[in-house]
Amino acid sequence: MSKVTLVLGDFEGAVEGDVIGVDYGALVCINKGLSIKLACGDFDSVTEAEYEQIKDYADETIRLKPEKDDTDFYFAYKQCDTYDEILVVGGLGRRRDHEYTNIITAIMDSRITIVDAQNRIKKYDAGRHSVNKNHYQYFSVMVIEPLTITLEGFKYPLYERSVQFGDTYLTSNEIIGETGIMTLEGGSALIIQSNEIKKR
């Protein structure tokens, strides 16, 4: 199973497989000592000196024009056709338009998982899925299209419940043990696993 991590900005945790540094994310990779298979973007978030450092460090660098049709992230995503899994880090919590574009792309492609210290976002297609709780307390289902859902091993179980886009009662469920079983029939859903922000 081939994996790639797209680094868009600062992040906590580990990367998986090959690494693509996207704009400022390439500098983050350098600071973390990560090998960069590809660095890409218009690099408007770094200085020229930092760009030269990135170009010398990465295996390959593609500099895009600032006036372009794709975001830096979407360009990087299009380089990932041969990978089975795409992990996206540093893609949440900054510009809302970019964050929304990242999530929309995840809705379009179930290979993508977007993670940060507080959230894990992934689309699941129709089928039976074993979902690990990991360190996340909450499990929310965002319905993309009408479907039937069954949840086993959850605080609020469901059995063959028909749901529609816009249903909000599927928010803030919890996996009881280490894994929960989710069965989707007739459609797909975006799953957001999350934690509360701890007050200091």
Tab-separated table of C-alpha atoms in Angstrom:
chain	number	residue	atom	x	y	z
A	1	MET	CA	0.000	0.000	0.000
A	2	SER	CA	1.662	3.214	-1.173
A	3	LYS	CA	1.328	6.311	1.016
A	4	VAL	CA	2.168	9.981	0.710
A	5	THR	CA	1.922	12.907	3.121
A	6	LEU	CA	1.162	16.413	1.913
A	7	VAL	CA	2.609	18.925	4.388
A	8	LEU	CA	0.798	22.261	4.077
A	9	GLY	CA	1.983	23.936	7.273
A	10	ASP	CA	2.960	23.413	10.878
A	11	PHE	CA	1.776	20.113	12.336
A	12	GLU	CA	2.173	17.660	15.186
A	13	GLY	CA	2.627	13.922	14.804
A	14	ALA	CA	4.211	11.698	12.191
A	15	VAL	CA	4.186	11.550	8.401
A	16	GLU	CA	3.562	8.432	6.318
A	17	GLY	CA	5.332	7.358	3.142
A	18	ASP	CA	6.722	9.884	0.693
A	19	VAL	CA	6.522	13.568	1.607
A	20	ILE	CA	5.394	16.468	-0.555
A	21	GLY	CA	6.048	19.898	0.918
A	22	VAL	CA	3.481	22.451	-0.233
A	23	ASP	CA	4.656	26.074	-0.194
A	24	TYR	CA	5.480	26.974	3.448
A	25	GLY	CA	4.974	23.309	4.300
A	26	ALA	CA	8.251	22.537	2.526
A	27	LEU	CA	10.072	24.788	5.001
A	28	VAL	CA	8.304	22.989	7.848
A	29	CYS	CA	9.650	19.707	6.469
A	30	ILE	CA	13.191	21.068	6.424
A	31	ASN	CA	12.896	22.268	10.016
A	32	LYS	CA	11.674	18.795	11.042
A	33	GLY	CA	14.433	17.020	9.109
A	34	LEU	CA	12.019	15.245	6.752
A	35	SER	CA	13.083	14.123	3.304
A	36	ILE	CA	11.059	15.902	0.598
A	37	LYS	CA	10.250	13.989	-2.579
A	38	LEU	CA	8.598	17.059	-4.113
A	39	ALA	CA	8.280	20.694	-3.056
A	40	CYS	CA	5.651	22.677	-4.936
A	41	GLY	CA	3.647	25.886	-4.808
A	42	ASP	CA	4.058	29.535	-5.697
A	43	PHE	CA	6.102	29.931	-2.499
A	44	ASP	CA	4.556	33.287	-1.650
A	45	SER	CA	4.655	32.269	2.037
A	46	VAL	CA	8.456	32.053	2.211
A	47	THR	CA	11.311	34.443	1.492
A	48	GLU	CA	13.523	34.077	-1.581
A	49	ALA	CA	16.342	32.843	0.661
A	50	GLU	CA	14.030	30.208	2.148
A	51	TYR	CA	12.892	29.211	-1.352
A	52	GLU	CA	16.511	28.677	-2.394
A	53	GLN	CA	16.974	26.521	0.716
A	54	ILE	CA	13.910	24.479	-0.233
A	55	LYS	CA	15.107	24.082	-3.834
A	56	ASP	CA	18.485	22.802	-2.658
A	57	TYR	CA	16.911	20.430	-0.102
A	58	ALA	CA	14.041	18.787	-2.004
A	59	ASP	CA	14.493	15.986	-4.534
A	60	GLU	CA	12.368	18.007	-6.976
A	61	THR	CA	10.899	21.508	-6.847
A	62	ILE	CA	8.077	22.940	-8.960
A	63	ARG	CA	7.446	26.674	-8.615
A	64	LEU	CA	4.003	27.774	-9.788
A	65	LYS	CA	2.956	31.183	-11.010
A	66	PRO	CA	0.972	33.174	-8.408
A	67	GLU	CA	-1.844	33.613	-10.957
A	68	LYS	CA	-3.118	30.068	-11.440
A	69	ASP	CA	-6.343	28.057	-11.518
A	70	ASP	CA	-5.431	25.573	-8.750
A	71	THR	CA	-4.497	26.183	-5.149
A	72	ASP	CA	-1.024	24.992	-4.168
A	73	PHE	CA	-2.656	22.115	-2.299
A	74	TYR	CA	-4.788	21.036	-5.243
A	75	PHE	CA	-1.779	21.080	-7.554
A	76	ALA	CA	0.094	18.864	-5.062
A	77	TYR	CA	-2.926	16.571	-4.787
A	78	LYS	CA	-2.938	16.081	-8.569
A	79	GLN	CA	0.601	14.717	-8.319
A	80	CYS	CA	-0.654	11.824	-6.148
A	81	ASP	CA	-2.441	9.654	-8.727
A	82	THR	CA	-0.227	6.620	-8.053
A	83	TYR	CA	-0.702	6.559	-4.265
A	84	ASP	CA	-3.257	4.454	-2.385
A	85	GLU	CA	-3.453	6.730	0.671
A	86	ILE	CA	-2.965	10.495	1.005
A	87	LEU	CA	-2.381	12.042	4.429
A	88	VAL	CA	-2.785	15.824	4.662
A	89	VAL	CA	-1.236	17.695	7.606
A	90	GLY	CA	-1.115	21.411	8.309
A	91	GLY	CA	-4.245	21.915	6.233
A	92	LEU	CA	-6.679	23.112	8.905
A	93	GLY	CA	-7.030	26.206	11.044
A	94	ARG	CA	-5.534	28.883	8.819
A	95	ARG	CA	-7.253	30.555	5.839
A	96	ARG	CA	-10.884	29.418	5.772
A	97	ASP	CA	-11.106	29.399	1.970
A	98	HIS	CA	-8.107	27.079	1.713
A	99	GLU	CA	-9.368	24.940	4.586
A	100	TYR	CA	-12.749	24.563	2.870
A	101	THR	CA	-11.084	23.656	-0.434
A	102	ASN	CA	-9.025	20.995	1.353
A	103	ILE	CA	-12.157	19.470	2.886
A	104	ILE	CA	-14.048	19.584	-0.419
A	105	THR	CA	-11.159	17.700	-2.028
A	106	ALA	CA	-11.365	15.080	0.739
A	107	ILE	CA	-15.081	14.677	-0.032
A	108	MET	CA	-14.151	13.990	-3.658
A	109	ASP	CA	-11.496	11.358	-2.879
A	110	SER	CA	-11.687	8.745	-0.116
A	111	ARG	CA	-7.905	8.213	-0.301
A	112	ILE	CA	-7.468	11.498	1.579
A	113	THR	CA	-7.269	11.819	5.366
A	114	ILE	CA	-6.847	15.295	6.853
A	115	VAL	CA	-5.473	15.386	10.393
A	116	ASP	CA	-4.344	17.865	13.003
A	117	ALA	CA	-3.969	17.709	16.778
A	118	GLN	CA	-7.730	18.003	17.237
A	119	ASN	CA	-9.382	16.450	14.162
A	120	ARG	CA	-9.315	13.562	11.706
A	121	ILE	CA	-11.414	14.028	8.560
A	122	LYS	CA	-12.033	11.295	5.994
A	123	LYS	CA	-14.660	10.281	3.470
A	124	TYR	CA	-15.974	6.721	3.623
A	125	ASP	CA	-17.675	5.141	0.629
A	126	ALA	CA	-20.498	2.606	0.787
A	127	GLY	CA	-19.517	-0.579	2.626
A	128	ARG	CA	-18.721	-1.952	6.078
A	129	HIS	CA	-15.887	-0.101	7.828
A	130	SER	CA	-13.973	-0.745	11.042
A	131	VAL	CA	-13.016	2.682	12.398
A	132	ASN	CA	-10.327	3.056	15.058
A	133	LYS	CA	-11.069	5.422	17.903
A	134	ASN	CA	-7.404	6.381	18.286
A	135	HIS	CA	-7.261	9.347	20.706
A	136	TYR	CA	-10.433	11.057	19.452
A	137	GLN	CA	-13.447	11.367	21.724
A	138	TYR	CA	-16.129	12.386	19.242
A	139	PHE	CA	-17.340	10.773	16.027
A	140	SER	CA	-19.532	12.817	13.697
A	141	VAL	CA	-21.119	11.796	10.412
A	142	MET	CA	-21.614	14.444	7.721
A	143	VAL	CA	-23.954	12.942	5.139
A	144	ILE	CA	-22.895	13.684	1.558
A	145	GLU	CA	-25.784	11.934	-0.180
A	146	PRO	CA	-28.864	9.995	0.978
A	147	LEU	CA	-27.878	6.665	2.513
A	148	THR	CA	-28.677	4.040	5.119
A	149	ILE	CA	-26.315	3.860	8.084
A	150	THR	CA	-25.690	1.285	10.807
A	151	LEU	CA	-23.396	2.064	13.756
A	152	GLU	CA	-22.217	-0.741	16.052
A	153	GLY	CA	-20.020	-0.247	19.111
A	154	PHE	CA	-21.066	3.373	19.551
A	155	LYS	CA	-22.554	5.275	22.481
A	156	TYR	CA	-25.561	6.031	20.270
A	157	PRO	CA	-25.984	2.967	18.000
A	158	LEU	CA	-28.067	3.048	14.823
A	159	TYR	CA	-29.537	0.228	12.782
A	160	GLU	CA	-30.309	0.754	9.100
A	161	ARG	CA	-31.281	4.393	9.659
A	162	SER	CA	-32.063	6.388	6.513
A	163	VAL	CA	-30.309	9.753	6.587
A	164	GLN	CA	-30.151	12.771	4.297
A	165	PHE	CA	-27.755	15.605	3.546
A	166	GLY	CA	-28.220	18.208	6.270
A	167	ASP	CA	-29.138	15.799	9.094
A	168	THR	CA	-27.327	17.096	12.178
A	169	TYR	CA	-28.188	14.504	14.823
A	170	LEU	CA	-25.248	12.360	13.703
A	171	THR	CA	-22.854	14.804	15.392
A	172	SER	CA	-20.869	14.059	18.585
A	173	ASN	CA	-21.345	10.297	18.821
A	174	GLU	CA	-18.590	8.270	20.539
A	175	ILE	CA	-16.871	4.952	19.865
A	176	ILE	CA	-17.155	2.905	23.066
A	177	GLY	CA	-14.121	0.632	22.702
A	178	GLU	CA	-11.066	0.739	20.484
A	179	THR	CA	-13.047	0.387	17.233
A	180	GLY	CA	-16.552	0.972	15.960
A	181	ILE	CA	-18.243	-0.665	12.991
A	182	MET	CA	-19.968	1.622	10.499
A	183	THR	CA	-21.970	0.286	7.562
A	184	LEU	CA	-23.013	2.667	4.789
A	185	GLU	CA	-25.495	1.549	2.141
A	186	GLY	CA	-26.324	3.519	-0.974
A	187	GLY	CA	-24.014	6.480	-0.404
A	188	SER	CA	-20.943	7.976	1.215
A	189	ALA	CA	-20.272	10.168	4.250
A	190	LEU	CA	-17.574	12.455	5.601
A	191	ILE	CA	-16.440	11.336	9.068
A	192	ILE	CA	-14.952	13.846	11.500
A	193	GLN	CA	-13.286	12.442	14.606
A	194	SER	CA	-12.419	15.197	17.062
A	195	ASN	CA	-11.559	16.338	20.553
A	196	GLU	CA	-12.513	19.389	22.563
A	197	ILE	CA	-9.911	22.127	22.834
A	198	LYS	CA	-8.441	21.864	26.311
A	199	LYS	CA	-8.709	25.048	28.342
A	200	ARG	CA	-5.520	26.267	29.913
